[in-house]
N, CA, C and O atoms as a printed pandas DataFrame, in Angstrom:
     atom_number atom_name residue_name chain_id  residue_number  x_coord  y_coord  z_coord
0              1         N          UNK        A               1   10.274   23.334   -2.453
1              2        CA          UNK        A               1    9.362   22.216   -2.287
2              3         C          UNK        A               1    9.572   21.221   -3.419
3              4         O          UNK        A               1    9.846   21.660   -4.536
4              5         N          UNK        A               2    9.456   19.816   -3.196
5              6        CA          UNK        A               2    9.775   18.738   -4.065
6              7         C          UNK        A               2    8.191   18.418   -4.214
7              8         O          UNK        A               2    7.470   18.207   -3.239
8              9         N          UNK        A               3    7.636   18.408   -5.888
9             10        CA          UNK        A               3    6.403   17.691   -5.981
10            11         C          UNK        A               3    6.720   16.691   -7.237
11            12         O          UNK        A               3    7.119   17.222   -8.274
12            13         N          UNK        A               4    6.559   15.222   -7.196
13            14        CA          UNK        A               4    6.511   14.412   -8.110
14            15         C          UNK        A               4    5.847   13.099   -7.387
15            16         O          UNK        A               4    5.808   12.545   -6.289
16            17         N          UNK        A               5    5.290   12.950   -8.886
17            18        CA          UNK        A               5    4.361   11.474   -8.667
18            19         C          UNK        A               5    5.579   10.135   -8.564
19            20         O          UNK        A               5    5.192    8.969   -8.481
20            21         N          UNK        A               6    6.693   10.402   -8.578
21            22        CA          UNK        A               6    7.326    9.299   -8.827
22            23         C          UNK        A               6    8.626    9.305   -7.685
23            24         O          UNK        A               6    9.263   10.324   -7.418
24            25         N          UNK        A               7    8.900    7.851   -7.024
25            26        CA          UNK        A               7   10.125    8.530   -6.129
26            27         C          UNK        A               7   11.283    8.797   -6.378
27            28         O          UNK        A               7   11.972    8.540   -7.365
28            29         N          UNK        A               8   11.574    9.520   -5.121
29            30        CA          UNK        A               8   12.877   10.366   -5.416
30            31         C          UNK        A               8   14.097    9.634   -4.685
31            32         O          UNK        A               8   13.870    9.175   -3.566
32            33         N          UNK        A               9   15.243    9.505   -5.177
33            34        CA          UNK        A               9   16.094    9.225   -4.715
34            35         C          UNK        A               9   17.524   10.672   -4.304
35            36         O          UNK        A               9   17.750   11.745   -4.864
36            37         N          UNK        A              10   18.219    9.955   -3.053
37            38        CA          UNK        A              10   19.142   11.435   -3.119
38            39         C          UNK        A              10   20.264   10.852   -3.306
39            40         O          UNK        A              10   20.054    9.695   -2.942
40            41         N          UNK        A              11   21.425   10.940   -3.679
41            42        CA          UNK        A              11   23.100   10.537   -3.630
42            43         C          UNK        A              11   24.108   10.592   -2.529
43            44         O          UNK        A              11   25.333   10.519   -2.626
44            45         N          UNK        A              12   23.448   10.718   -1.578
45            46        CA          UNK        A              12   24.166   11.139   -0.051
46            47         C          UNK        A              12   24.264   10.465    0.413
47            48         O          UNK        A              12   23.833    9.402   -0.035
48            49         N          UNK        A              13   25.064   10.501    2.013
49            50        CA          UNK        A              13   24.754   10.050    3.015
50            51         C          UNK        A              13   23.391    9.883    3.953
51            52         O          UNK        A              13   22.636    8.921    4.096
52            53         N          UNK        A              14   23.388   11.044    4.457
53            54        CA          UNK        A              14   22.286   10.771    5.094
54            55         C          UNK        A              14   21.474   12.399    4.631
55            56         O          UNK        A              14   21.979   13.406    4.135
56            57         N          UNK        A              15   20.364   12.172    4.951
57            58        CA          UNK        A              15   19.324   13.387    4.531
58            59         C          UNK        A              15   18.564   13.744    6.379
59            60         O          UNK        A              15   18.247   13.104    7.382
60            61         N          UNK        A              16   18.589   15.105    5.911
61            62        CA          UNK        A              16   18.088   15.687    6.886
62            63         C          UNK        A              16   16.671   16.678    6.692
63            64         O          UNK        A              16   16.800   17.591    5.877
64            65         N          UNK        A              17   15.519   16.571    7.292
65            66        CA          UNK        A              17   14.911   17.565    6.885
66            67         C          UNK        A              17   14.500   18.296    8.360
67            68         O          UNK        A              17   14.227   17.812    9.459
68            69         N          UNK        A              18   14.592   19.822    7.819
69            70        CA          UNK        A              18   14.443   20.776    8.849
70            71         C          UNK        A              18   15.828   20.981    9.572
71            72         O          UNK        A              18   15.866   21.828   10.465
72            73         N          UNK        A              19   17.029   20.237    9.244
73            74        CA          UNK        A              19   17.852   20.490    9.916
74            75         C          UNK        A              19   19.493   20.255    8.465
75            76         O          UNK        A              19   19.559   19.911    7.285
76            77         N          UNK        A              20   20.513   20.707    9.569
77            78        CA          UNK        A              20   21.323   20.717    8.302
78            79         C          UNK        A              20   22.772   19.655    8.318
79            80         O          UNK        A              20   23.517   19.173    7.466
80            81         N          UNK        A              21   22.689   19.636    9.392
81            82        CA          UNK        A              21   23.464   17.733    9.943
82            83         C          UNK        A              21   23.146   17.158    9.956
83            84         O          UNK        A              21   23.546   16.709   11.030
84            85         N          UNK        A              22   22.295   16.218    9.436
85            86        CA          UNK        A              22   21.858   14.734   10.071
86            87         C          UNK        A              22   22.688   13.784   10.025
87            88         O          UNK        A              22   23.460   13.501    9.110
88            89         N          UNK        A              23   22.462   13.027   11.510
89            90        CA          UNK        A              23   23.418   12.147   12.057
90            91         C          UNK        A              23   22.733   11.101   11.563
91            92         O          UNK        A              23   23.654   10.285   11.518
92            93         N          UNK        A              24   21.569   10.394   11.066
93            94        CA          UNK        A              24   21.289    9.030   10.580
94            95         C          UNK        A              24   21.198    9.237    9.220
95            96         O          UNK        A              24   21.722   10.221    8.699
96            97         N          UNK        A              25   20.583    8.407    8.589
97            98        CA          UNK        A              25   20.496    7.797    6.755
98            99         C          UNK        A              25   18.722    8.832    6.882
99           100         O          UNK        A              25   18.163    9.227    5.859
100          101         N          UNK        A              26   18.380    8.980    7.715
101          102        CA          UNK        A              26   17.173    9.941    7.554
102          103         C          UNK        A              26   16.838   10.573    8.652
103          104         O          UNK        A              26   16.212    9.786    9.362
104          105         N          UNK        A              27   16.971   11.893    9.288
105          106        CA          UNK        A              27   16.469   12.412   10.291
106          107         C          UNK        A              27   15.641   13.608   10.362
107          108         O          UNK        A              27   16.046   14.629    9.805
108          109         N          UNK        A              28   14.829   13.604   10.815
109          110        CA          UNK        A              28   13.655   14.640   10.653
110          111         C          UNK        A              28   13.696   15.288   11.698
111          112         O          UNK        A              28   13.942   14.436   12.551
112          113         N          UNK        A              29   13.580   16.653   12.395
113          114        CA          UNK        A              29   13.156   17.670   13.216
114          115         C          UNK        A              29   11.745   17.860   12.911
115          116         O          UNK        A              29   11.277   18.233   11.835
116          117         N          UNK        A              30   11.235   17.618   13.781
117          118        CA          UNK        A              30    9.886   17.466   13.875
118          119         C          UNK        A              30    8.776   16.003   14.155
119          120         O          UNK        A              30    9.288   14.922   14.449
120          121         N          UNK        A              31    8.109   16.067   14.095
121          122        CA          UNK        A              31    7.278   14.858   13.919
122          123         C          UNK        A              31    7.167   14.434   12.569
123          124         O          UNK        A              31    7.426   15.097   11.565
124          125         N          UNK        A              32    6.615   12.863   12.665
125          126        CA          UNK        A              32    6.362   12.228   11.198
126          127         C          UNK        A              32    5.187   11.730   10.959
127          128         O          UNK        A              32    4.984   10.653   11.519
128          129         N          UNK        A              33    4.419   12.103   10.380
129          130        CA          UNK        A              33    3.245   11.536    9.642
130          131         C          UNK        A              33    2.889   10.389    8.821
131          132         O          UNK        A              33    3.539   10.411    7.776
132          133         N          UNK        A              34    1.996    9.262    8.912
133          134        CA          UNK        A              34    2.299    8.178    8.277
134          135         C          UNK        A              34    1.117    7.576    8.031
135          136         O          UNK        A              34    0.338    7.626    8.983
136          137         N          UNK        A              35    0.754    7.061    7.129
137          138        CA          UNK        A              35   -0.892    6.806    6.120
138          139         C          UNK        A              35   -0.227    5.127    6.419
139          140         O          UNK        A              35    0.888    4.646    6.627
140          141         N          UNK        A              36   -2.117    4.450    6.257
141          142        CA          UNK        A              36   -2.243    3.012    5.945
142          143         C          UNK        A              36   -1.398    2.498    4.744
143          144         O          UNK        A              36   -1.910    2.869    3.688
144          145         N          UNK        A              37   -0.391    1.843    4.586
145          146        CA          UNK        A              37   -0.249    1.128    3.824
146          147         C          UNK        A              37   -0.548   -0.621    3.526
147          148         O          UNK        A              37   -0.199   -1.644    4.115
148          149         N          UNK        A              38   -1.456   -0.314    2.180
149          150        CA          UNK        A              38   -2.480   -1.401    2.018
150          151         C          UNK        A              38   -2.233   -2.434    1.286
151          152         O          UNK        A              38   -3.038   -3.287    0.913
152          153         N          UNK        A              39   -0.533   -2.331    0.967
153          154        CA          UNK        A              39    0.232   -3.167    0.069
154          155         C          UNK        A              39    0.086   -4.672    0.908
155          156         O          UNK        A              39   -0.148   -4.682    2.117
156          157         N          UNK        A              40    0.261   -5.988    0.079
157          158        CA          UNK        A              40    0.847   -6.763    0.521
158          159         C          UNK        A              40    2.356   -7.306    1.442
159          160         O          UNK        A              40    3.514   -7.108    1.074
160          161         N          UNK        A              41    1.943   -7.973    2.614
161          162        CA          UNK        A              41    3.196   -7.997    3.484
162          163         C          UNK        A              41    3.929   -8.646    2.557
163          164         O          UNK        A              41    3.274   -9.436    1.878
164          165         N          UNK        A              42    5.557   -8.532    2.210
165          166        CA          UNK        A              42    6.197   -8.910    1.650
166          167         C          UNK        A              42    7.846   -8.785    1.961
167          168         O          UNK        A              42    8.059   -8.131    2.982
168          169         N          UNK        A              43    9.157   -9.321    1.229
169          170        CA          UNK        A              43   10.468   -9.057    1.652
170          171         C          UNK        A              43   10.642   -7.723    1.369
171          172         O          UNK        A              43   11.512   -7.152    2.027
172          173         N          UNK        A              44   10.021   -7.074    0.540
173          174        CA          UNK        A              44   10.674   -5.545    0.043
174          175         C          UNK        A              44    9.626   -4.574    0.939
175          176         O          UNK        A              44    9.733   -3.350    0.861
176          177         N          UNK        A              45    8.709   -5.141    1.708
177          178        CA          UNK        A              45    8.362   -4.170    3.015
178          179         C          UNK        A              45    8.592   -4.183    3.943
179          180         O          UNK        A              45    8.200   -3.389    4.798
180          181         N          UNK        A              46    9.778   -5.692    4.174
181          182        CA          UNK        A              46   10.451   -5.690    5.862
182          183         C          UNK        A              46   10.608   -4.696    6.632
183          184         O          UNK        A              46   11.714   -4.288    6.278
184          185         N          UNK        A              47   10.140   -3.797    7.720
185          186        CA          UNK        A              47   10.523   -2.828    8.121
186          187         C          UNK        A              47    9.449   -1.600    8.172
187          188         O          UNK        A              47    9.371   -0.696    9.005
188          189         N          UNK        A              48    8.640   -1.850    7.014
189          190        CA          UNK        A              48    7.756   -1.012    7.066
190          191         C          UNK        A              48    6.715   -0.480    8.057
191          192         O          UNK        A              48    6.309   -1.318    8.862
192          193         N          UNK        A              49    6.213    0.739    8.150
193          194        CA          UNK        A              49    5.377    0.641    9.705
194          195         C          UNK        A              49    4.472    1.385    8.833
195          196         O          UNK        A              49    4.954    2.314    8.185
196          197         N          UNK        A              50    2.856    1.031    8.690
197          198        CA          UNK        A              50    1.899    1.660    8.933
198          199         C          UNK        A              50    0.942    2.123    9.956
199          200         O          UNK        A              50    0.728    1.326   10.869
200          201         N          UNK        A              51    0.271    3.350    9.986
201          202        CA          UNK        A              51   -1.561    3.664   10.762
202          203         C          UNK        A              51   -2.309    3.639   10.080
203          204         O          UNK        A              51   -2.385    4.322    9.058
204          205         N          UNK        A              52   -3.472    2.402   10.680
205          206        CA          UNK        A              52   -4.759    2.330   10.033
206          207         C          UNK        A              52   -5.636    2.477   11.166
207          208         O          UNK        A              52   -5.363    2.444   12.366
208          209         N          UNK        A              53   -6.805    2.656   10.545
209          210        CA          UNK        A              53   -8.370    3.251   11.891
210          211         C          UNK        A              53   -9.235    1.883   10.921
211          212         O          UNK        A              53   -9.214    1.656    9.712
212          213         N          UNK        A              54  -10.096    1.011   12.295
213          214        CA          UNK        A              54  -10.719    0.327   11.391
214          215         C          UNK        A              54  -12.039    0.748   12.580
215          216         O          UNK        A              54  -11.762    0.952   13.762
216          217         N          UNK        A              55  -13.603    0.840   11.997
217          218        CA          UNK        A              55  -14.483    1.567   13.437
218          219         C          UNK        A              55  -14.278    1.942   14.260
219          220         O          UNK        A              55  -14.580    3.112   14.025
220          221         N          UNK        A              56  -13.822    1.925   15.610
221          222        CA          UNK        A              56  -13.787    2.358   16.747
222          223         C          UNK        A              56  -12.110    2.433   17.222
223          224         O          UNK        A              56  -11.682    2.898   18.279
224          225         N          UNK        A              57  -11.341    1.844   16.132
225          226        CA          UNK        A              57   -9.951    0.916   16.580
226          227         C          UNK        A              57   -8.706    1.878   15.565
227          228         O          UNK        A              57   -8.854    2.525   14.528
228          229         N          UNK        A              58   -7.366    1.578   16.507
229          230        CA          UNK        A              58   -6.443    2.491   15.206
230          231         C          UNK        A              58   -5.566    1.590   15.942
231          232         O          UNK        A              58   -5.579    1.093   17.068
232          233         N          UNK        A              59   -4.658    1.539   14.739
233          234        CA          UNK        A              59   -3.384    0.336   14.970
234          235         C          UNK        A              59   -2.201    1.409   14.200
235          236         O          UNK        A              59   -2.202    2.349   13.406
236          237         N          UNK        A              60   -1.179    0.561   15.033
237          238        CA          UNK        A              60    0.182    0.456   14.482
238          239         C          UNK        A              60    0.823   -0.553   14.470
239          240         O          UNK        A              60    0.979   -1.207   15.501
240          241         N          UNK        A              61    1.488   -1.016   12.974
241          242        CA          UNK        A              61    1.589   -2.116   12.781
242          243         C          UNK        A              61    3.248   -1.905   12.118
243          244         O          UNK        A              61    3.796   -0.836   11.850
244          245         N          UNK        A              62    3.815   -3.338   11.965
245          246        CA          UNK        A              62    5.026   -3.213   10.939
246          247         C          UNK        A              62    5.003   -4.643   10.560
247          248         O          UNK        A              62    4.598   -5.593   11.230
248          249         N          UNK        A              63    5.694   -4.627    8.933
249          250        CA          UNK        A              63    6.025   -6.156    8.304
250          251         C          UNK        A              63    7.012   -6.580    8.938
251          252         O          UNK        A              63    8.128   -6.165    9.248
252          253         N          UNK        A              64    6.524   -7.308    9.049
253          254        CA          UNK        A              64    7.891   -8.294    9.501
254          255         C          UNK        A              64    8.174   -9.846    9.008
255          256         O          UNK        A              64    7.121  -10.436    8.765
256          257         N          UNK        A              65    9.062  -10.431    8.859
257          258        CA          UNK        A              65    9.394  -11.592    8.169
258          259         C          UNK        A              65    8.851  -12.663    9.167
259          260         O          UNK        A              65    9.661  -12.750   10.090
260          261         N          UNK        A              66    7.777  -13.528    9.347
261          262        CA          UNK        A              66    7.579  -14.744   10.056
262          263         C          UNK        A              66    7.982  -16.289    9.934
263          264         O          UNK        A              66    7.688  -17.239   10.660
264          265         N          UNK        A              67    8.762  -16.217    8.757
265          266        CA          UNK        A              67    9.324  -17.141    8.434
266          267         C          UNK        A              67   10.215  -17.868    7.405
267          268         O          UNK        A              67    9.498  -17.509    6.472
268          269         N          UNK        A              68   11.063  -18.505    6.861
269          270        CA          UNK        A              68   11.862  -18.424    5.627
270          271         C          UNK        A              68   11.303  -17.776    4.766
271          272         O          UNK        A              68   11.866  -16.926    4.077
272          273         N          UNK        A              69    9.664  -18.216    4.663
273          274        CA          UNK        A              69    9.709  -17.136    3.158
274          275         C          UNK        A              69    8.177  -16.619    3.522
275          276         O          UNK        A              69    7.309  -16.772    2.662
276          277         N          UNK        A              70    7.931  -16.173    4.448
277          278        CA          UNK        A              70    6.789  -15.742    4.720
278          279         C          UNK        A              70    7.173  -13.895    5.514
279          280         O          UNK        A              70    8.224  -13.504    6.021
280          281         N          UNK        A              71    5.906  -13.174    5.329
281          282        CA          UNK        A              71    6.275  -12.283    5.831
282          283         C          UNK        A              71    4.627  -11.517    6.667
283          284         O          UNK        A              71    3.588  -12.086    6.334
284          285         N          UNK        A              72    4.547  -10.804    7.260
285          286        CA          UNK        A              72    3.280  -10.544    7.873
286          287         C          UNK        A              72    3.148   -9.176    8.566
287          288         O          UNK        A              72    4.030   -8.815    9.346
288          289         N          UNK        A              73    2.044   -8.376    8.302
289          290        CA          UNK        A              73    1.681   -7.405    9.176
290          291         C          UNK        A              73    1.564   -7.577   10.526
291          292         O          UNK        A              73    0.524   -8.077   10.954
292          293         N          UNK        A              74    2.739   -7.146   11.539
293          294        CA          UNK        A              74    2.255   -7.595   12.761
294          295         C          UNK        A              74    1.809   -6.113   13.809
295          296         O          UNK        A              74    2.646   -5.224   13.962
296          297         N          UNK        A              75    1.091   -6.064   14.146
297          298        CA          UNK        A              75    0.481   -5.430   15.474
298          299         C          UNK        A              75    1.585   -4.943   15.941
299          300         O          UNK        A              75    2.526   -5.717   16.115
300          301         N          UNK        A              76    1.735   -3.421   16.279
301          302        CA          UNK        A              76    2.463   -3.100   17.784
302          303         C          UNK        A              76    1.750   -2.383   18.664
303          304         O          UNK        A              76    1.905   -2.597   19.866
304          305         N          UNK        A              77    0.871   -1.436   18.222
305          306        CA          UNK        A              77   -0.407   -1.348   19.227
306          307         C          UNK        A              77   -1.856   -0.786   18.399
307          308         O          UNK        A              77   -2.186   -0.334   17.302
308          309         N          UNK        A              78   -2.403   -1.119   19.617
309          310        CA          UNK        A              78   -3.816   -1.273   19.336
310          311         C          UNK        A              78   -4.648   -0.512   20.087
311          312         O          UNK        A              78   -4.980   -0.966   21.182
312          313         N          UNK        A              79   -5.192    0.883   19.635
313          314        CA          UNK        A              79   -6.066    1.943   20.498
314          315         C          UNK        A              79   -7.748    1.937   20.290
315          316         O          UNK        A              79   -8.267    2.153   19.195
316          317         N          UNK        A              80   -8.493    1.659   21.499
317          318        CA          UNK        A              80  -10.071    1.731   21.225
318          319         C          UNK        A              80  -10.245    2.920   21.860
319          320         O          UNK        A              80   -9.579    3.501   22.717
320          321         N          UNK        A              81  -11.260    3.182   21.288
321          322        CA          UNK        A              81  -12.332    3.902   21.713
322          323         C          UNK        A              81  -13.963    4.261   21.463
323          324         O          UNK        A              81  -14.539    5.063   22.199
């Protein structure tokens, strides 16, 4: 088990967890788990995807660049209940 407050980088190609080939730059066996991130949209979060729950509502969202120098949390879906 890897525990540190600080990130980790690896020297490889690609990393695999749960498995011992991985064919991409990150592949997981299994499902992935993923927390609100509450950072500002920005160029160094292009790509990023958070889940947030706001009352009744849970989103999935990703940054994305909206314009030369603008960048924005955009919506990809949106669950009520």
């Amino acid at each position: 088990a890897i525990s540190a407050e600080d990130n980790i980088t690896f020297a490889c190609d690609n990393v695999g967890i749960g498995l011992t080939a991985p064919a991409s730059k990150l592949q997981v066996d299994g499902g992935i788990q993923m927390a609100d991130d509450t950072d500002t949209a920005s160029a160094s979060k292009v790509g990023t995807q958070r889940y947030r729950t706001s009352g009744n509502n849970s989103y999935v969202d990703m940054c994305m660049q909206t314009g030369a120098t603008t960048y924005e949390w955009i919506n990809i879906l949106e669950n009520n209940w």
